[in-house]
Amino acid sequence: MAVTATAALALVSAAPAIADRAPAAPSHGGVDSFTIVGHRGASGYRPEHTLASYELAARMGADYIEPDLVTTKDGVLVARHEPEIGGTTDVADHPEFTDRKKTKSLDGVNVTGWFAEDFTLAELKTLRAVERIPDIRQHNTIYNGRYEVPTLQEVIDLGKRLSRELHREIGIYIETKHPTYFEKQGLALEPALVRTLNRNGLNRSSAKVYVQSFEVTNLIELRRVLRVPLVQLTSASGAPFDFVDSGDPRTYADIVSPRGLRDVAKYAKGLGPEKGQVIPRDAAGFLTTPTSLVRDAHRAGLVVHPYTFRVENSFLPADFRSSAVPSQYGDLFAEIEVFRATGIDGLFTDNPDVAVAQEQLAAA
């Protein structure tokens, strides 16, 4: 089923996206300019957004660990992928919280479950994390029920401890989740984020910190008070919810146009595209010719960190799948090699060990 990496690289070499080299990445004191981000930690091996997942990512060699931020009822920032926590914690097994189950409109979509903002931090700390995609990552379920939901402060403290222990600085790559949703509930994420970075001495241009969002307005506002680099996340379809909510007709496709990227560069230093925006797939799931996105972003002065690189067949292009079994491992090494040839400056991965090994092998 899989083509070779050499054959796939031939597609890349013919594309315009590698014509320009990247601008210098923001200096964080390291020699290597290629950025490997442990996506929700090392979430291919531990339940996502747990201290265990983040620590493993750092020990595997990731440059950054990535907490997604939501807030508790009492305004404490915690790491969860979404406000709805039923899929990533054991809250359904807690009868004392049965009445907290609700249906809410999350960015225009009705979602039923338990929501972080309906729990105080003390209540949330009685829950334990579980694997979000157990059908694909059954091996991760052995860790179900073993880890708490961490606060942003606990993630920062972990990063500081590991930096000392590993003798290299572990960065924090923070995502604000659904900022419009939380703002409308009177629980805006950004003030607490700024306070936390200030309190930890991390609101400075030399700090190894990025802040990212799929929305635009909050990044523009954060640019006024944060000195760390900001990253505009984009999707292969749809539009930022703050645009949808305000009636702005622009879409993510508009944002990644050459003109849109020049606008992004007015408030951000980086672009975090869905990887299909860098190299699309055809109807059968095979990679096609790379777009000009990397070249266009570099011309606008932006670094490019696409997401998300995962080892299971379920997530890989058809080129690199090992079988028709979704949970089996395919050739993530080859996929990363192809994408790196487009000139990307870094990537988000659930499997940082593979990304680090690929980089080491390529440099050998």
XYZ file of C-alpha atoms in Angstrom:
364
model
C 0.000 0.000 0.000
C 2.802 2.406 0.798
C 5.023 4.224 -1.646
C 8.625 4.806 -0.698
C 9.796 7.994 0.919
C 12.011 8.605 -2.095
C 9.037 8.498 -4.443
C 7.022 10.800 -2.232
C 9.929 13.206 -1.962
C 9.930 13.469 -5.730
C 6.518 15.129 -5.461
C 7.899 17.632 -2.994
C 10.998 18.491 -4.979
C 8.842 19.548 -7.906
C 6.749 21.929 -5.834
C 7.235 25.668 -5.464
C 6.894 25.470 -1.682
C 10.606 24.770 -1.205
C 11.836 27.658 -3.300
C 12.460 29.930 -0.309
C 14.190 28.922 2.879
C 12.646 29.808 6.232
C 13.489 32.991 8.078
C 15.401 32.530 11.274
C 13.223 30.991 13.961
C 12.732 33.018 17.155
C 15.824 32.576 19.269
C 15.232 30.615 22.462
C 18.851 29.861 23.247
C 19.071 26.631 21.238
C 21.283 25.817 18.261
C 18.736 23.692 16.407
C 16.140 25.847 14.667
C 13.705 22.998 13.853
C 10.976 22.919 16.490
C 9.471 19.652 17.727
C 6.338 20.156 19.806
C 4.990 17.362 21.982
C 1.319 17.642 20.981
C -0.665 17.475 24.238
C 2.559 15.921 25.531
C 3.541 12.502 24.244
C -0.123 11.682 23.697
C 0.678 8.661 21.547
C 1.872 6.926 24.718
C 0.022 8.477 27.676
C -3.442 10.038 28.117
C -3.225 13.540 26.690
C -2.769 16.695 28.761
C -1.409 14.937 31.829
C 1.852 15.691 33.591
C 2.952 12.165 32.690
C 2.347 12.872 28.995
C 4.214 16.189 29.109
C 7.145 14.714 31.033
C 7.495 11.827 28.617
C 7.521 14.230 25.664
C 10.340 16.227 27.223
C 12.334 13.100 28.018
C 11.870 11.937 24.418
C 13.521 15.125 23.224
C 10.651 17.478 22.403
C 11.609 21.153 22.391
C 8.167 22.210 23.631
C 5.228 20.688 25.442
C 1.765 21.872 24.447
C -1.014 22.506 26.966
C -4.462 23.434 25.630
C -6.141 25.768 28.103
C -9.703 25.854 29.400
C -10.884 27.329 32.695
C -12.574 26.125 35.839
C -15.608 27.753 37.448
C -13.301 29.601 39.832
C -11.107 30.944 37.038
C -8.117 28.585 37.167
C -6.539 27.622 33.831
C -6.263 23.866 33.349
C -5.046 21.666 30.510
C -7.810 19.955 28.528
C -8.315 19.698 24.786
C -11.918 20.901 24.996
C -14.243 22.434 27.590
C -16.216 19.159 27.513
C -14.329 16.747 29.779
C -16.454 13.598 29.524
C -14.200 12.121 26.856
C -10.928 12.737 28.672
C -11.775 12.156 32.349
C -13.679 9.634 34.465
C -16.351 12.202 35.401
C -19.124 9.856 34.198
C -18.106 7.439 36.972
C -18.701 10.070 39.666
C -22.361 9.934 40.750
C -21.941 13.167 42.706
C -21.550 14.976 39.372
C -24.398 13.332 37.443
C -26.451 16.529 37.575
C -23.620 18.536 35.998
C -24.192 16.890 32.620
C -25.523 19.496 30.186
C -25.982 20.360 26.543
C -24.234 23.565 25.503
C -23.582 25.368 22.240
C -19.839 25.190 21.616
C -18.894 27.387 18.672
C -22.342 26.880 17.177
C -22.485 23.109 17.716
C -24.600 21.484 20.443
C -22.384 19.360 22.676
C -23.640 17.177 25.532
C -21.403 16.287 28.427
C -19.616 17.731 31.416
C -17.858 21.064 31.077
C -14.753 22.262 32.896
C -16.246 25.667 33.637
C -18.995 24.020 35.730
C -16.428 22.615 38.183
C -14.234 24.326 40.730
C -10.589 23.373 40.679
C -11.054 21.353 43.874
C -13.853 19.368 42.240
C -11.884 18.879 39.030
C -8.950 17.534 41.022
C -11.118 14.625 42.220
C -11.319 13.393 38.603
C -8.720 11.388 36.729
C -7.695 11.434 33.079
C -8.575 8.699 30.588
C -7.476 7.965 27.023
C -9.520 9.995 24.523
C -9.308 7.530 21.583
C -9.160 4.069 23.193
C -10.094 2.232 19.994
C -6.914 3.540 18.341
C -4.686 3.684 21.425
C -5.815 0.744 23.507
C -2.342 0.489 25.032
C -2.845 3.924 26.616
C -5.892 2.756 28.549
C -3.666 1.010 31.101
C -2.991 4.517 32.441
C -6.672 5.428 32.786
C -7.506 6.775 36.215
C -3.901 7.380 37.244
C -3.342 11.078 36.537
C -4.990 14.345 37.570
C -6.053 17.210 35.348
C -3.103 19.626 35.645
C -3.247 23.382 36.007
C -1.201 25.653 33.765
C 0.947 26.504 36.758
C 1.685 22.823 37.336
C 2.695 22.447 33.677
C 5.029 25.434 33.964
C 6.516 24.060 37.187
C 7.083 20.708 35.487
C 8.817 22.399 32.566
C 11.140 24.263 34.926
C 11.985 21.100 36.845
C 12.686 19.095 33.704
C 14.773 21.920 32.251
C 17.052 21.698 35.276
C 17.131 17.915 35.247
C 17.689 17.488 31.503
C 20.112 20.426 31.216
C 18.153 22.002 28.357
C 15.237 24.400 28.358
C 11.818 22.807 27.854
C 9.480 25.276 26.208
C 5.736 25.745 26.697
C 3.567 26.061 23.562
C 0.201 27.240 24.892
C -3.136 27.125 23.071
C -6.150 29.133 24.196
C -9.206 26.986 23.468
C -12.518 28.497 22.313
C -11.788 32.013 23.592
C -15.098 33.504 22.374
C -17.038 30.727 24.124
C -15.343 31.402 27.445
C -15.509 35.177 27.116
C -19.286 35.013 26.692
C -19.506 33.144 29.999
C -17.541 35.815 31.807
C -14.555 33.489 32.062
C -12.125 34.939 29.516
C -8.898 32.926 29.332
C -6.515 35.685 28.374
C -6.290 37.760 31.615
C -5.439 34.671 33.655
C -2.904 33.586 31.023
C -1.153 36.960 31.063
C -1.094 36.993 34.876
C 0.391 33.498 34.979
C 3.130 34.296 32.472
C 3.949 37.530 34.295
C 4.061 35.785 37.665
C 6.494 33.185 36.329
C 8.762 35.675 34.567
C 7.790 34.254 31.175
C 6.334 37.353 29.533
C 9.545 38.297 27.759
C 10.811 37.938 24.222
C 13.598 35.569 25.273
C 11.253 33.145 27.071
C 10.781 29.772 25.438
C 7.028 30.259 25.101
C 4.571 30.435 22.221
C 0.867 31.300 22.498
C -1.473 30.075 19.753
C -5.157 30.206 18.866
C -7.586 29.203 16.117
C -9.278 32.556 16.638
C -7.856 35.917 15.581
C -9.263 38.656 17.804
C -7.748 37.313 21.008
C -4.300 37.059 19.397
C -4.493 40.680 18.236
C -5.438 41.732 21.760
C -2.728 39.572 23.328
C -0.137 41.167 21.054
C -0.593 44.380 23.076
C 0.346 42.760 26.393
C 2.535 39.745 25.572
C 6.141 39.802 24.440
C 6.291 36.115 23.547
C 5.654 35.092 19.915
C 2.073 34.373 18.875
C 0.979 31.715 16.380
C -2.129 31.757 14.214
C -3.638 28.285 13.937
C -5.639 27.441 10.820
C -7.831 24.612 9.619
C -8.262 23.133 6.150
C -11.925 24.175 6.226
C -14.224 26.619 7.960
C -13.451 29.925 9.628
C -12.334 31.280 13.016
C -15.346 31.280 15.317
C -14.797 34.894 16.322
C -15.210 35.776 12.630
C -18.351 33.657 12.364
C -19.762 35.159 15.542
C -19.155 38.743 14.423
C -20.349 38.227 10.845
C -16.879 38.593 9.327
C -17.000 36.601 6.042
C -13.321 35.682 5.995
C -12.364 32.013 6.231
C -9.206 30.080 7.018
C -8.621 29.897 3.267
C -8.520 33.699 3.221
C -6.100 33.743 6.157
C -3.583 31.470 4.379
C -3.704 33.452 1.134
C -0.611 35.612 0.498
C -2.543 38.745 1.478
C -4.009 37.056 4.552
C -0.565 35.904 5.695
C 0.734 39.459 5.471
C -2.101 40.462 7.794
C -1.224 37.616 10.193
C 2.367 38.846 10.296
C 1.143 42.140 11.780
C 0.295 40.408 15.064
C 1.894 36.941 14.975
C 5.291 35.391 14.375
C 4.111 31.981 13.281
C 1.492 29.940 11.436
C 0.172 26.582 12.644
C -1.624 25.049 9.643
C -3.379 21.710 9.422
C -0.839 19.609 7.564
C -3.203 19.066 4.617
C -2.804 22.778 3.898
C 0.898 22.130 3.303
C 0.532 18.902 1.296
C -3.057 18.009 0.389
C -4.349 14.470 -0.067
C -6.382 13.107 -2.947
C -9.707 11.298 -2.576
C -7.900 8.030 -1.826
C -5.799 9.600 0.926
C -2.513 9.837 -0.974
C -0.328 12.925 -0.855
C -0.454 15.259 -3.833
C 1.702 18.221 -4.833
C 2.589 20.616 -2.005
C 0.921 24.000 -1.981
C 2.801 27.296 -1.885
C 1.781 27.876 1.754
C 5.219 27.411 3.302
C 6.830 29.675 0.732
C 4.109 32.310 1.113
C 4.308 32.240 4.913
C 8.084 32.607 4.857
C 7.801 35.549 2.502
C 5.477 37.157 5.053
C 8.099 36.534 7.763
C 6.237 33.720 9.535
C 7.595 30.422 10.791
C 5.448 27.382 9.962
C 4.626 24.616 12.467
C 1.978 22.265 10.980
C -0.082 19.744 12.941
C -0.507 16.841 13.730
C 1.961 14.038 12.974
C 0.863 10.680 14.396
C 2.169 7.177 13.914
C -1.079 5.208 13.525
C -2.437 4.264 10.092
C -5.671 6.048 10.982
C -3.884 9.399 10.767
C -1.219 8.790 8.123
C -1.485 9.505 4.408
C -2.231 6.359 2.428
C 1.336 6.534 1.097
C 2.719 5.484 4.463
C 0.122 3.166 5.981
C 1.339 -0.311 6.843
C -2.074 -2.012 6.574
C -5.806 -1.408 6.644
C -5.842 -1.704 10.454
C -6.345 1.838 11.816
C -4.475 1.306 15.088
C -1.354 -0.280 13.607
C 1.778 1.801 13.152
C 2.745 3.069 9.711
C 5.829 4.927 8.488
C 5.771 8.245 10.319
C 9.483 8.653 9.574
C 8.698 8.881 5.862
C 5.823 11.317 6.339
C 7.958 13.662 8.420
C 10.764 13.452 5.851
C 8.400 14.514 3.070
C 6.973 17.418 5.034
C 10.373 18.635 6.190
C 11.415 18.839 2.554
C 8.801 21.577 2.048
C 10.773 23.848 4.360
C 8.562 23.760 7.454
C 10.216 25.122 10.595
C 8.782 22.608 13.053
C 5.824 20.344 13.700
C 3.361 19.099 16.277
C 3.484 15.378 16.966
C 1.909 12.847 19.316
C 5.109 10.807 18.914
C 8.046 13.104 19.685
C 10.484 10.208 19.875
C 9.919 9.469 16.193
C 10.318 13.118 15.180
C 13.541 13.408 17.191
C 14.914 10.158 15.746
C 14.013 11.243 12.204
C 15.866 14.507 12.734
C 18.929 12.711 14.099
C 18.971 10.214 11.227
C 18.593 12.960 8.645
C 21.530 14.841 10.148
C 23.788 11.789 10.311
